[in-house]
Every structure is written in structure tokens, then in C-alpha cells.
mmCIF file of C-alpha atoms and ligand atoms in Angstrom:
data_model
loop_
_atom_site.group_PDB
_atom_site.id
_atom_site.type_symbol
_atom_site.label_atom_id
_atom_site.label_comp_id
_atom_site.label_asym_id
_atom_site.label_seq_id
_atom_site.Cartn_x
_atom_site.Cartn_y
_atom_site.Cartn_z
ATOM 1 C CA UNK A 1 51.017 18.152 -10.663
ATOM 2 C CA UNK A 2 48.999 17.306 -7.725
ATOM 3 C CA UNK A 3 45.068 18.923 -7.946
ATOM 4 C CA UNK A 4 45.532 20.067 -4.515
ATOM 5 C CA UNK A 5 42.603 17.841 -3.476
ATOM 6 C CA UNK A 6 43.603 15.248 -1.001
ATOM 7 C CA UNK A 7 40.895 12.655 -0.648
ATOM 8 C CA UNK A 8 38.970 12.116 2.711
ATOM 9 C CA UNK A 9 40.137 9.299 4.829
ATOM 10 C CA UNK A 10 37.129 7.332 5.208
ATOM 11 C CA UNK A 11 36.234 6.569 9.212
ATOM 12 C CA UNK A 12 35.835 3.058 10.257
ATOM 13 C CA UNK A 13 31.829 2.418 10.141
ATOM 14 C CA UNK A 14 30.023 -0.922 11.512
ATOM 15 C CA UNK A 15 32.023 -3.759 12.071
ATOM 16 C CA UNK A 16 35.404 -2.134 11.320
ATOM 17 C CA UNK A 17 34.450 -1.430 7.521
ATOM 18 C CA UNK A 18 34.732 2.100 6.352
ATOM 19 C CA UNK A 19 31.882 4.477 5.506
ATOM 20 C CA UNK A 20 31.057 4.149 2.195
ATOM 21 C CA UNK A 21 31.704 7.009 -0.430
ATOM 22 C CA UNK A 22 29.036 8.713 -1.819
ATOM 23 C CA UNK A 23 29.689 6.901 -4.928
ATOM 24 C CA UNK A 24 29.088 3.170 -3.071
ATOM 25 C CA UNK A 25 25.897 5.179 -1.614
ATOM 26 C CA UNK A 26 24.363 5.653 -4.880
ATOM 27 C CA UNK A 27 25.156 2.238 -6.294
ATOM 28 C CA UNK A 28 23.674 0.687 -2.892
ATOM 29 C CA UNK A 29 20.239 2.801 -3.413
ATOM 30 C CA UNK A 30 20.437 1.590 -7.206
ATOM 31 C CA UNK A 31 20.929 -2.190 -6.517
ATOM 32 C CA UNK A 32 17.109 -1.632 -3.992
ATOM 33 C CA UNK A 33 15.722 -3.862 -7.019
ATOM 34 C CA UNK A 34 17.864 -6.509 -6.466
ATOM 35 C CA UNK A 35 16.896 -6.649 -2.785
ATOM 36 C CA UNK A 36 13.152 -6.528 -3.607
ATOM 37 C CA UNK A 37 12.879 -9.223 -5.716
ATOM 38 C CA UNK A 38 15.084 -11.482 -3.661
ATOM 39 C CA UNK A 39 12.627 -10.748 -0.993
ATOM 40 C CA UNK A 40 9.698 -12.094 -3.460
ATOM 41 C CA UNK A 41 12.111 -15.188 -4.531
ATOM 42 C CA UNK A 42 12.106 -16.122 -0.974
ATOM 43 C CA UNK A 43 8.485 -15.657 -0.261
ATOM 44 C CA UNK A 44 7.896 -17.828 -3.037
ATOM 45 C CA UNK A 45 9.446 -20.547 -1.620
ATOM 46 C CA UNK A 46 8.394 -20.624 1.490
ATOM 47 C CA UNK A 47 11.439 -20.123 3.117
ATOM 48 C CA UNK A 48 10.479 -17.882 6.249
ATOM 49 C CA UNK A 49 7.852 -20.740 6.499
ATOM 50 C CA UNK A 50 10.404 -23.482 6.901
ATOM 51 C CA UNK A 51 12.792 -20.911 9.078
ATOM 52 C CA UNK A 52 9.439 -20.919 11.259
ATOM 53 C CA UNK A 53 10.433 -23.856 13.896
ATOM 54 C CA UNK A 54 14.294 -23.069 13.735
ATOM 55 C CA UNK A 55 17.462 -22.755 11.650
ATOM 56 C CA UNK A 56 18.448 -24.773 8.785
ATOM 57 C CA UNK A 57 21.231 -25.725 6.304
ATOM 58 C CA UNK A 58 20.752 -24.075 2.948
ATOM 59 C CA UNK A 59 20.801 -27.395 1.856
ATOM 60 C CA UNK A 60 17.660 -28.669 3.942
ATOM 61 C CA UNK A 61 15.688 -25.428 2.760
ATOM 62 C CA UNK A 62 16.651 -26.025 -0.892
ATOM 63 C CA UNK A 63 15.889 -29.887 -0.987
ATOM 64 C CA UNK A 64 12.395 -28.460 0.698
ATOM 65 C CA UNK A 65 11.928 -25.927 -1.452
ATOM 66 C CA UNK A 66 12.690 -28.417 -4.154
ATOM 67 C CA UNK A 67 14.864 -25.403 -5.732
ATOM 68 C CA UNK A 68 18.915 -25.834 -6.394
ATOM 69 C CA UNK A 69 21.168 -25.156 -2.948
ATOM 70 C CA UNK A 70 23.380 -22.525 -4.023
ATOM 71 C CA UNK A 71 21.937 -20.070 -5.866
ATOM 72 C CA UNK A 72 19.201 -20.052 -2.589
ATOM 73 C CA UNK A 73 22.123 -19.537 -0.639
ATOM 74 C CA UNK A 74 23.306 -16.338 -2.543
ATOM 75 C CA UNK A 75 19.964 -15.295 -2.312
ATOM 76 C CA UNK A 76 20.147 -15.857 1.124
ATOM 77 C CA UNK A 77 23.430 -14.160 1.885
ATOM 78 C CA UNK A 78 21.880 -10.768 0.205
ATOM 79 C CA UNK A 79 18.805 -10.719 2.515
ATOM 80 C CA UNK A 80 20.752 -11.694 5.817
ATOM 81 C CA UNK A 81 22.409 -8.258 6.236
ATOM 82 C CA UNK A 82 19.586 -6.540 5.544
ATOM 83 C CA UNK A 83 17.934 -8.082 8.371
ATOM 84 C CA UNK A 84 16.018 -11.055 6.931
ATOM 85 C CA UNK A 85 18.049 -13.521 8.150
ATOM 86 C CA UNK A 86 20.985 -14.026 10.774
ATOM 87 C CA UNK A 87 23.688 -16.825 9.255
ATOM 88 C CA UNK A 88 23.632 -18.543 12.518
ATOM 89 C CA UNK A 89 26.867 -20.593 10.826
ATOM 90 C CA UNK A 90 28.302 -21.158 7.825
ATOM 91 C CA UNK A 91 25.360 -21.754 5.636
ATOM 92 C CA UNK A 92 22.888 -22.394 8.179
ATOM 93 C CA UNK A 93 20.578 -19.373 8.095
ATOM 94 C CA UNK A 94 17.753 -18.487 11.049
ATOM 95 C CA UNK A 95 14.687 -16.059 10.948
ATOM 96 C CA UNK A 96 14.800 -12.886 12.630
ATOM 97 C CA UNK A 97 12.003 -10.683 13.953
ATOM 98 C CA UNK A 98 11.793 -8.591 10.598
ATOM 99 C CA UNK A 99 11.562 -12.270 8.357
ATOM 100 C CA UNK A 100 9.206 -13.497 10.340
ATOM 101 C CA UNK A 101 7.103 -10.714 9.158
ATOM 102 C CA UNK A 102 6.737 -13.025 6.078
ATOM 103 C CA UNK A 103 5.470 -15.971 7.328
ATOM 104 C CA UNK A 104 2.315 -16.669 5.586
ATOM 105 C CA UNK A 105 0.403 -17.823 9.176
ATOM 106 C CA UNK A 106 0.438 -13.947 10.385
ATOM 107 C CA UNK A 107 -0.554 -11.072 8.846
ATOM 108 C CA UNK A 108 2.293 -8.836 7.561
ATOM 109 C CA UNK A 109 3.485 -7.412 4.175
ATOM 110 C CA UNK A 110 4.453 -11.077 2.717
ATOM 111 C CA UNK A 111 1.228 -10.025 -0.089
ATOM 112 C CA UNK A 112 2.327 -6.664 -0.200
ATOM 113 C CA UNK A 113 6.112 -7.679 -1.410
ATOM 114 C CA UNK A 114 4.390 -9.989 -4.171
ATOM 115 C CA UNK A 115 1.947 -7.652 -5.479
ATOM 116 C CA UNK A 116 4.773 -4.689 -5.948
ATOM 117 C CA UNK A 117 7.553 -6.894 -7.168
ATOM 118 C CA UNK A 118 4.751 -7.902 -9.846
ATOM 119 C CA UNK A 119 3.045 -5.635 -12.253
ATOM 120 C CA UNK A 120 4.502 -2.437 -10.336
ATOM 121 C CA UNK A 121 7.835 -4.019 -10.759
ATOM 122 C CA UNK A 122 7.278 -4.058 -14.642
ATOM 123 C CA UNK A 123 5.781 -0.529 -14.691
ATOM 124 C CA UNK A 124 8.467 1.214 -12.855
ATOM 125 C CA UNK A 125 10.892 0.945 -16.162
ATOM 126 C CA UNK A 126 9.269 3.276 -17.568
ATOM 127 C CA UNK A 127 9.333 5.769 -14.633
ATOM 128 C CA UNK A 128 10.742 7.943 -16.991
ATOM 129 C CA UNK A 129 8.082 8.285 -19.368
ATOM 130 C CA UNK A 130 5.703 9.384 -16.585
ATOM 131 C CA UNK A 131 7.900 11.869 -15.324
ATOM 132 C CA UNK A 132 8.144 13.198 -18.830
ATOM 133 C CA UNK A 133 4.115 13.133 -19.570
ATOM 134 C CA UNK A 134 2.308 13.441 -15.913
ATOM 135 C CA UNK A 135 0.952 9.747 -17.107
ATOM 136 C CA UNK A 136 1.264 6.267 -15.437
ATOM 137 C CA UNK A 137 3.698 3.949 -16.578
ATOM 138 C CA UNK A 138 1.650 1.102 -15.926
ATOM 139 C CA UNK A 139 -0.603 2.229 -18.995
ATOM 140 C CA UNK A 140 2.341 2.853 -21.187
ATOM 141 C CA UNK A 141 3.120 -1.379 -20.208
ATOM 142 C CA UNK A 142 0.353 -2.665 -19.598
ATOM 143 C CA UNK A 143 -1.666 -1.196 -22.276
ATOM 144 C CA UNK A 144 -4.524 -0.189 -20.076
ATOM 145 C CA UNK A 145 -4.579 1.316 -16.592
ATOM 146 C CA UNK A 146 -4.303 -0.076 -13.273
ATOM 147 C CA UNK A 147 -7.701 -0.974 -11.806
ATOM 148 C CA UNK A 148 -9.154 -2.108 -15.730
ATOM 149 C CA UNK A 149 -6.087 -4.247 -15.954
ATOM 150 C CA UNK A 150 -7.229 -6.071 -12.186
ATOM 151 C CA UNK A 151 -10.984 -5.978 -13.078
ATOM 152 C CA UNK A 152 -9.584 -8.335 -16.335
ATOM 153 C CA UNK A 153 -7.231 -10.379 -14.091
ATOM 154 C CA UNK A 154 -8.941 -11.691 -11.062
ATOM 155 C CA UNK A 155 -6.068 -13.437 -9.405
ATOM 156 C CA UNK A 156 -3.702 -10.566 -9.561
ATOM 157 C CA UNK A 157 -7.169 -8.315 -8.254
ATOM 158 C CA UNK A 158 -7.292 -11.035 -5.440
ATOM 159 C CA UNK A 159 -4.128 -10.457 -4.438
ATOM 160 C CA UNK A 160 -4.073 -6.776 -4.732
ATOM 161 C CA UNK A 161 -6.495 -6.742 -2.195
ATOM 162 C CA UNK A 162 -4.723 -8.946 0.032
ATOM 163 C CA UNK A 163 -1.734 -6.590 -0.197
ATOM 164 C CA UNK A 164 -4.282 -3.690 0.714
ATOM 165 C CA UNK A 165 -5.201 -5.505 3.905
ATOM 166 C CA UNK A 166 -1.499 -6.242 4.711
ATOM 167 C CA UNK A 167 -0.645 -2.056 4.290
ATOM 168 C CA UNK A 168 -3.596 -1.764 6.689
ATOM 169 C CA UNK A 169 -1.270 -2.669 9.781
ATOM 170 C CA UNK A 170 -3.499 -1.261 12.258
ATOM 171 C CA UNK A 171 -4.549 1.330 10.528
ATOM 172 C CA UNK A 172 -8.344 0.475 10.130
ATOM 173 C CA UNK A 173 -8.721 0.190 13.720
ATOM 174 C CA UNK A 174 -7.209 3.479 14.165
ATOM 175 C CA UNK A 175 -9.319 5.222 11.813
ATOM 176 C CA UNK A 176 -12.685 3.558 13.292
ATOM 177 C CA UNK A 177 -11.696 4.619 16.651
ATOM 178 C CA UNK A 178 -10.804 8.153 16.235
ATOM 179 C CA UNK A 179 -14.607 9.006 14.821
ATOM 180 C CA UNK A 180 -17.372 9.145 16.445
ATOM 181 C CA UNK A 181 -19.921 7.895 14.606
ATOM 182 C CA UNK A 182 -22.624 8.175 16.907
ATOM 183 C CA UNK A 183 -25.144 10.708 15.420
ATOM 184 C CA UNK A 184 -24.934 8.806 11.821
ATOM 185 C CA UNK A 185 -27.587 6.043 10.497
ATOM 186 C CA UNK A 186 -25.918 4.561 7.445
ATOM 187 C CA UNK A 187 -22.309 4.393 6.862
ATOM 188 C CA UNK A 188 -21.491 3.840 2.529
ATOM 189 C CA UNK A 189 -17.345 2.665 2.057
ATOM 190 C CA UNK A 190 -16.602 3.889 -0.862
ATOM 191 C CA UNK A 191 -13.685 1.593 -2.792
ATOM 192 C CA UNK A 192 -13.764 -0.416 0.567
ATOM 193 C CA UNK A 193 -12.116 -3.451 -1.056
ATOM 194 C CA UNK A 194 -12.333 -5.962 1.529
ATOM 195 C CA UNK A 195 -14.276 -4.531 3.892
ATOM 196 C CA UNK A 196 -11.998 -4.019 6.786
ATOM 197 C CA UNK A 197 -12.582 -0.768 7.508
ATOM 198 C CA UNK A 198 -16.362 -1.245 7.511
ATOM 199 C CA UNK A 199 -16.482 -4.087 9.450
ATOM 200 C CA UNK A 200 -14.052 -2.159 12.161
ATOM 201 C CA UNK A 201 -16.736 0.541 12.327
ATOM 202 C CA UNK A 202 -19.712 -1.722 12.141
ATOM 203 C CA UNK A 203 -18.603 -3.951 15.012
ATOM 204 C CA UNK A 204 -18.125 -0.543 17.237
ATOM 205 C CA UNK A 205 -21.596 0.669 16.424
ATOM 206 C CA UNK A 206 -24.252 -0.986 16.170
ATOM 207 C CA UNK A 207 -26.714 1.405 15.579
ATOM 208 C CA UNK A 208 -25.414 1.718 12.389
ATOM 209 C CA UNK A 209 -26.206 -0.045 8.895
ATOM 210 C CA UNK A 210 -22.980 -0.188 5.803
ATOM 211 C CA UNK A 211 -22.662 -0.254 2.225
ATOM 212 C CA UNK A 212 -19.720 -2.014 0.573
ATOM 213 C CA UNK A 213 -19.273 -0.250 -2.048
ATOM 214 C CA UNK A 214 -16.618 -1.134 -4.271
ATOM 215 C CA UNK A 215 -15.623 -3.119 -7.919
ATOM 216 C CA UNK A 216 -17.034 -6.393 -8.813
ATOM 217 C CA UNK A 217 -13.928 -8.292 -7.589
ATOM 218 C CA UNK A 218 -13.348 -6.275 -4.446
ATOM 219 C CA UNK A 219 -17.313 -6.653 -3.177
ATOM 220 C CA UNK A 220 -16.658 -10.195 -4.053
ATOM 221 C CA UNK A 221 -13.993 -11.193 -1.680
ATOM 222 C CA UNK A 222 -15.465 -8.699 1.003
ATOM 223 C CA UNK A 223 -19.165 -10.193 0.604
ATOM 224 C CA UNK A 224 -16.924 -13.980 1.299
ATOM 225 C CA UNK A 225 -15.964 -12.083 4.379
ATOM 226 C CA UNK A 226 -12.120 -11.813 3.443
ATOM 227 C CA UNK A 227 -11.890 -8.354 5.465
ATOM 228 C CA UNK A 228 -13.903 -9.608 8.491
ATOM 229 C CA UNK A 229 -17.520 -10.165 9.429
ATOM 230 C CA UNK A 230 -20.131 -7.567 7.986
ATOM 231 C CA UNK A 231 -23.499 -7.637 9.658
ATOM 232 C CA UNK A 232 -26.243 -5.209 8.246
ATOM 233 C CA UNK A 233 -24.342 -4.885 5.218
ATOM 234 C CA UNK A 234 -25.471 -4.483 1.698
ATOM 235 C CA UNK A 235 -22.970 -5.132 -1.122
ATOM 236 C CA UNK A 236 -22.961 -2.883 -4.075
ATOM 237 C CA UNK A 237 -20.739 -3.295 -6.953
ATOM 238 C CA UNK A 238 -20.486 -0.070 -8.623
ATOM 239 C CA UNK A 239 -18.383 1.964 -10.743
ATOM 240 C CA UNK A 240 -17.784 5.144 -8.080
ATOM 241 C CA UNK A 241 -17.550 7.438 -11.514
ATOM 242 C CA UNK A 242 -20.815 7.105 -12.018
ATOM 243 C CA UNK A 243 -22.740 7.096 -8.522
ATOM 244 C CA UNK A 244 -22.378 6.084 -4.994
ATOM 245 C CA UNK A 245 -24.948 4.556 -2.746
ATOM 246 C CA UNK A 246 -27.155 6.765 -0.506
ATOM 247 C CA UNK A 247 -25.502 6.726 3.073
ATOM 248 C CA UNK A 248 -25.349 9.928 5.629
ATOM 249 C CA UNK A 249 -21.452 9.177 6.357
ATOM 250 C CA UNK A 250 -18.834 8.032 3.583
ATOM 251 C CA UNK A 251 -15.746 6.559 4.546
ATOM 252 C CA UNK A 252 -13.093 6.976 1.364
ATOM 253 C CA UNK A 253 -9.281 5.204 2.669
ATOM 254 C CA UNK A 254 -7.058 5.130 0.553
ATOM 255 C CA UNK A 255 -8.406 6.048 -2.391
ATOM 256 C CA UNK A 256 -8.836 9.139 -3.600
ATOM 257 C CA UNK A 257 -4.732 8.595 -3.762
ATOM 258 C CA UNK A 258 -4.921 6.251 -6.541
ATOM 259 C CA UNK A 259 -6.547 9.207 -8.732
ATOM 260 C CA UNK A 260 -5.147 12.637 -10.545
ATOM 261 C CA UNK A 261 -6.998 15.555 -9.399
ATOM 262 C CA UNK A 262 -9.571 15.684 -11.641
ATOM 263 C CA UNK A 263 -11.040 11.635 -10.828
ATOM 264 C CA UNK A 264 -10.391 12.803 -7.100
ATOM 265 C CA UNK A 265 -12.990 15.099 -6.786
ATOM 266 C CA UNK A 266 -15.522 13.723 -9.000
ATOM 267 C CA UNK A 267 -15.266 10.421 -6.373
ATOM 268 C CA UNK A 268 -15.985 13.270 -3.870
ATOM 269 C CA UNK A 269 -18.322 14.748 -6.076
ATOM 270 C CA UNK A 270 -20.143 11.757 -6.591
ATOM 271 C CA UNK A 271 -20.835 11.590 -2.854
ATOM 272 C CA UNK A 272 -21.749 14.909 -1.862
ATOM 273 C CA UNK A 273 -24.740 14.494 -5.081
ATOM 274 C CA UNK A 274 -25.997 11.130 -2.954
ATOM 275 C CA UNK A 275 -25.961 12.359 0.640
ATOM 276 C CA UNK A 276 -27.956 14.403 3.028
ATOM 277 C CA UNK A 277 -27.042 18.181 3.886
ATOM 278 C CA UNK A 278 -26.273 17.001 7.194
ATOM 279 C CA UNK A 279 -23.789 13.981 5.655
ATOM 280 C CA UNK A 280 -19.997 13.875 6.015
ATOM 281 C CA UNK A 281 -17.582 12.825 4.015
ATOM 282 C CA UNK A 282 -14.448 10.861 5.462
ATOM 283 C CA UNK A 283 -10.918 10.454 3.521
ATOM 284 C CA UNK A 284 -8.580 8.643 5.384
ATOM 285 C CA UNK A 285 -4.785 9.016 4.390
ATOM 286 C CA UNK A 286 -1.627 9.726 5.017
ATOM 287 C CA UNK A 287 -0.570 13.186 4.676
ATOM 288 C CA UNK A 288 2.673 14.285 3.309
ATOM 289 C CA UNK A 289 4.283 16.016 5.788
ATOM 290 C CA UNK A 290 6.063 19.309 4.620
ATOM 291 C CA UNK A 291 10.370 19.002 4.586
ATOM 292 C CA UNK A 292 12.333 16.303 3.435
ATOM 293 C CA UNK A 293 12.132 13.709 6.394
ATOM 294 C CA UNK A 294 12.085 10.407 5.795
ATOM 295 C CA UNK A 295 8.541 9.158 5.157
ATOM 296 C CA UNK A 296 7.044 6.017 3.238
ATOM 297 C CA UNK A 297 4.672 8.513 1.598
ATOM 298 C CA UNK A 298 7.070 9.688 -0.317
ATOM 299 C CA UNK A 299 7.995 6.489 -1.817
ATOM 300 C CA UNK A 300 4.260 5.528 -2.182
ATOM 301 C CA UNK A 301 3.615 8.767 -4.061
ATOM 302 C CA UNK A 302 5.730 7.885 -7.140
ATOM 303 C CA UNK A 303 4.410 4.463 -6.987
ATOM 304 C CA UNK A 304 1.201 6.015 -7.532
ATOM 305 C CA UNK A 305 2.414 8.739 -10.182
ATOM 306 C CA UNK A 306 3.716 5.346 -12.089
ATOM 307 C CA UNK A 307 0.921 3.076 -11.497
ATOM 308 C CA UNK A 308 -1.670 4.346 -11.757
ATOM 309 C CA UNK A 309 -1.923 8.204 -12.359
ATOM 310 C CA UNK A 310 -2.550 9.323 -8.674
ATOM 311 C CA UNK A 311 -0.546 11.346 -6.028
ATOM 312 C CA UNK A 312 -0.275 11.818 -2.244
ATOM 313 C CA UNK A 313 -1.451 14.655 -1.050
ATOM 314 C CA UNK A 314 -0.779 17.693 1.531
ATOM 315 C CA UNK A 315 -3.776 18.976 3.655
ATOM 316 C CA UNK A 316 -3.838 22.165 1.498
ATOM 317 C CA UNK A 317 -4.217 20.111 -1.638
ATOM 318 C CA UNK A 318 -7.115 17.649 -0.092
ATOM 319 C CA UNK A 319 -8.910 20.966 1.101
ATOM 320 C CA UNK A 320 -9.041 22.606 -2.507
ATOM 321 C CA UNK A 321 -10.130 19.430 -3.790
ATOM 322 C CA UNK A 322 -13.003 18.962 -1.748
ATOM 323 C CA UNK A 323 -13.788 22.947 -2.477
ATOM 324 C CA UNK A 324 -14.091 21.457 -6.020
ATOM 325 C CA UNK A 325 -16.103 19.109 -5.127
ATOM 326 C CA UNK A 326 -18.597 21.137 -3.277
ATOM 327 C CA UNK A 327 -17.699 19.952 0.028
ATOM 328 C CA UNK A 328 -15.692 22.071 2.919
ATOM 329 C CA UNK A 329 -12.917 20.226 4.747
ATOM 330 C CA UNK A 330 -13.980 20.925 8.644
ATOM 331 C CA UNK A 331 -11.131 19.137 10.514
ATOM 332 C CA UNK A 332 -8.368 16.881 10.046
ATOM 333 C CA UNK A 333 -8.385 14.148 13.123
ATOM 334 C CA UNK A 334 -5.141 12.114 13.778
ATOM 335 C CA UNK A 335 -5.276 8.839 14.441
ATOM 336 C CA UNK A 336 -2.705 6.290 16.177
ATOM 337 C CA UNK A 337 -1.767 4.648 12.938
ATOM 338 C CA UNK A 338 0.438 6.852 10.145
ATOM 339 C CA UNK A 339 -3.199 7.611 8.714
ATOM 340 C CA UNK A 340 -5.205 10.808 8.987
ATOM 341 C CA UNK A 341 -9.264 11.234 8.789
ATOM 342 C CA UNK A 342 -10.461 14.532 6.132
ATOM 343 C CA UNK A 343 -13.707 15.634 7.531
ATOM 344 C CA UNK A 344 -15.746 17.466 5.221
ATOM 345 C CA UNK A 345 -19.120 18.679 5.151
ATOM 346 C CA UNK A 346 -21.175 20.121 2.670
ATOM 347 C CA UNK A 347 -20.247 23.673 1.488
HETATM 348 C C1 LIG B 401 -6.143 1.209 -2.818
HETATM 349 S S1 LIG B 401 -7.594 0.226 -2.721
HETATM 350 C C2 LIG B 401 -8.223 0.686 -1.122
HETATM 351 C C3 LIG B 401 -9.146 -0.338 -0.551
HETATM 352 C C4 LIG B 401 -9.640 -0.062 0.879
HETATM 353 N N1 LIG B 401 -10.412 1.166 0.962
HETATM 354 C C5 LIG B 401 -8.489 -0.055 1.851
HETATM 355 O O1 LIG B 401 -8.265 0.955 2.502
HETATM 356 O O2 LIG B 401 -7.818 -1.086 1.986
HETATM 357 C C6 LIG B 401 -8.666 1.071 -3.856
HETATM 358 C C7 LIG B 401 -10.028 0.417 -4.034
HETATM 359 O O3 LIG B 401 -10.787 1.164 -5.005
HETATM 360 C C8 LIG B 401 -11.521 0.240 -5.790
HETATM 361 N N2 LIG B 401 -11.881 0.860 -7.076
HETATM 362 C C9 LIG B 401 -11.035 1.211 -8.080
HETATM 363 N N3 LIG B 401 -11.730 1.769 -9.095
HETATM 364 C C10 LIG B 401 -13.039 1.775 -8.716
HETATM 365 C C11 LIG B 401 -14.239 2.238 -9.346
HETATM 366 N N4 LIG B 401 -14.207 2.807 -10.549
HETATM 367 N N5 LIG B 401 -15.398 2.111 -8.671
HETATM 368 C C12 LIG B 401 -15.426 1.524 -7.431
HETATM 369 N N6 LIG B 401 -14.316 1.071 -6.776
HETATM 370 C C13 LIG B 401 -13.136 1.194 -7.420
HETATM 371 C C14 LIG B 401 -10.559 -0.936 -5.930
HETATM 372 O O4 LIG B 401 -11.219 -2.128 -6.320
HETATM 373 C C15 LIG B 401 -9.955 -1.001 -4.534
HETATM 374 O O5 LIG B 401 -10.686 -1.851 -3.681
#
């Protein structure tokens, strides 16, 4: 006998195909892998590159990309409804506005793709395990954590940082031009990496001295001027654990999300024992927003809880961790980029 449950017609969706059923919805979010590494595959060959000057024949791109034609071309045919690529005809494929984001001669998240699909790839297997513990994954796979495992590899740490600088998108622009700075003498980035940041907020005020403050591999690249030019700038590679340089303004971005609660505030900790009573203390990030909205935060936070041990964070929970760090958070200043600037003084 008949359940009594008739099953919903499905409605005709884009281009006369019906709306998929929640089932196909779940096995579309579960196949995301399979469109993040084809993403990576075609970065790696250069494709958007050769796409740059106008469309080719999968053919053409394979015989350039010295790879075999039709397994390209499947690759191909998964990225160009997800907006990669248009198939202008019948395996002929052209670059649209979101590929050419990948080109290597403009900045975009081409580094950023590489660097995830890549040792973050690998650690997110074992999501499980830190769901289970409270513990990265990446230690679990990599036997060691995160930044240890970069200090140990220097071209994976080189291009870490050059995914850092890709996330940026703006955003250290933003940040240096939503403080004023003015009243402060000696500006100390703490885990700047590159030094974009710093150099943003050096070349708008130049009364101002910096310390780049960071690893041995991140001061490295930054000191090579990789993040920009840094004039009156000393370059200190420390271990921010341990000690920070002496500065009356520290600028922290994104980092005190890479750490559990307990590094976080003895970075912040660290900083409030080196500066003046009259010193500030900067985080920049990006809040989570309260609800369940749509926001890349969200996906960025369980990167972090599986990479390496850290979390985003709500205003409430930056405020009670500078408390425990004997620092008071005075303000939180938005910025045009998806970033936010902590201000905290001394408590
Ligand atoms: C997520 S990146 C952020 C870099 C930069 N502030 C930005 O916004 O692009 C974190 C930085 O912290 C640095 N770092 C990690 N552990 C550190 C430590 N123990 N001492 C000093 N710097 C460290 C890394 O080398 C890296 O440059």
C-alpha cells in the first residue's frame, strides 16, 4: 500500500534543469574537493596564463602545457560551470573574469588555492580527530604543528606567505587607513610576515619608525622587500612566545587566529610586558558575526581548528582575552575591507 507520501515535483531551475533534491545538494557540497584540486591542477599548468590573450582548443592548451588533451579537458569541463571558464565551443574553452583571478601576472588567490590544496588538503582527513580532541589535524599528519613544520620547509613557508599576501585583498590598506597613528613614535608588527601591513602604515606616516617582527623565514622575505618597501625599519626575527620588540603601538593581523586561547593571550601578553602605559595594542581580524549567514569566517575557522589549533573569534571572546592578558579592549574600528581593528589599552 501506498505510504501516503507523494514526492515533490521538482520546479524547473537554471537552464530548464530541475532543482536538485536535497540528496544531489549534499553530494554537490561533498564533491567541493574535487573542485578544489582541479582548481590547483589548472594553476599548475598554467592554463589561465595561456587563456590570458584569448580562447583555445583543449588541444593547443594541452600540447602547451605539455600534459595529455583529454583528461585537461575533463578537468576543464568541471571548472567551466563553476565559473572558471566559458566553453566558447566545443572544446575550445575562454577565461572569464573569476579565472582570470589566477593569472600569475596579478595579484589574486592563485597562491592561496596552492597553499590550501597542499598540506591543509592532507590535514583536513583527519577533521575528525580534531573535532573529537580540540587538537589540529595537521599535527596528527604531519607529526608536528603548523608553523614548526614551515620553519623546517622553507619553500612551502615561502609560499605560505605568498598566500597570506593574496588573502590580504585590500585589506592592509584598509586597516592602515582606518587608524590614526599620529600620536605614536614606533610601530612593532608582530607576526607581520611580509611586511605589508607595515609598509602600508609606514608609507602614510612618516613620523613613524617599524619593527618587523616575525619568524626567521617570514623577516626574510619581508627584509627582500616581498611585502613592499620598508624604510626606517628594523628586522627582528623572534619567537613572539618569548618577547616582542619595544614599540608604543603593536599591530597583530591575523594572528592571534592561528592560536587556542591560551597562546592568544600570552602573544598579547607578551606585548603589553614590552610597551609603554600609554601603548596600544592593535588586532586586526575578521569578526564572526553572530547568526548563521553566510560568511568565509566560518569556513576559515575550521581550517584553523584543523591546522593549526586556532579559532575565529567574536568581539566578546577577543575582549576576555585581552582581560587575560592585562590589556582592556577600548574600541572596535571597522574598516572598508571584511577586517576589523581591536584597540586595547593597558588595563
Ligand atoms: C597568518 S600569518 C599572518 C601574517 C601577516 N600578519 C598578515 O596579515 O599577512 C601568521 C604569521 O605569524 C608568524 N609566526 C608564527 N609563529 C610565530 C612565532 N612563534 N613567533 C613569531 N612569528 C610567528 C608566521 O611566520 C606568519 O608570518
Amino acid at each position: 500500500m501506498a505510504s501516503g507520501h507523494t514526492p515533490r515535483k521538482l520546479s524547473p531551475g537554471r537552464r530548464g534543469k530541475p532543482v536538485s533534491s536535497p540528496s544531489q545538494q549534499v553530494v554537490r557540497l561533498g564533491f567541493g574537493f574535487a573542485v578544489s584540486q582541479a582548481l590547483r591542477v589548472v594553476i599548475e599548468l598554467g592554463i589561465p596564463d595561456l587563456l590570458a590573450s584569448g580562447g583555445h582548443s583543449v588541444e593547443d592548451l594541452a600540447a602547451a602545457a605539455k600534459v595529455d588533451a583529454e583528461p585537461l579537458y575533463r578537468v576543464m569541463r568541471l571548472l567551466a560551470p563553476e565559473g572558471v571558464f566559458t566553453e566558447i565551443r566545443p572544446r575550445h574553452f575562454g577565461l572569464t573574469e573569476v579565472g582570470a583571478a589566477l593569472r600569475s601576472d596579478r595579484p589574486g588567490p592563485r597562491d592561496f588555492i596552492r597553499m590550501i590544496n597542499s598540506e591543509a588538503y592532507l590535514a583536513f582527513e583527519q577533521l575528525l580527530h580534531s573535532v573529537r580532541t580540540g587538537k589540529p589535524a595537521f599535527d596528527k599528519v604531519f607529526g608536528s604543528p603548523r608553523f614548526d613544520w614551515l620553519s623546517a620547509h622553507p619553500e612551502q613557508a615561502a609560499l605560505f606567505q605568498r598566500a597570506m599576501v593574496a588573502l590580504s585583498q585590500g585589506g592592509n590598506e584598509a586597516v592602515a587607513d582606518a587608524y590614526d597613528f599620529g600620536r605614536y613614535t614606533r610601530v612593532v608588527d608582530v607576526g607581520g610576515g611580509h611586511g605589508q601591513l607595515l609598509s602600508a602604515i609606514l608609507a602614510r606616516n612618516p613620523h613613524l619608525s617599524g619593527v618587523l617582527f616575525d619568524l626567521p623565514s617570514g623577516v626574510a622575505a619581508a627584509r627582500q622587500g616581498a611585502g613592499g618597501d620598508l624604510p626606517r625599519t628594523d628586522f627582528v626575527a623572534g619567537d613572539f612566545f618569548e618577547g616582542v620588540s619595544v614599540g608604543d603601538i603593536y599591530v597583530i593581523k591575523r594572528v592571534i587566529h592561528d592560536w587556542d586561547d591560551e597562546r592568544a593571550e600570552l602573544i598579547l601578553r607578551r606585548c603589553r610586558e614590552a610597551m609603554p602605559t600609554h601603548g596600544r595594542v592593535l588586532v586586526a581580524e575578521t569578526l564572526v558575526p553572530p547568526g548563521d549567514e553566510p560568511d568565509q569566517i566560518k569556513t576559515l575557522d575550521v581550517v584553523m581548528l584543523a591546522v593549526t589549533g586556532g579559532l575565529e573569534r567574536t568581539e566578546a571572546q577577543y575582549a576576555r582575552l585581552f582581560a587575560g592578558a592585562g590589556l582592556k579592549l577600548e574600541r572596535v574600528i571597522g574598516t572598508r575591507a571584511p577586517i576589523s581593528i581591536l584597540e586595547a589599552s593597558p588595563a
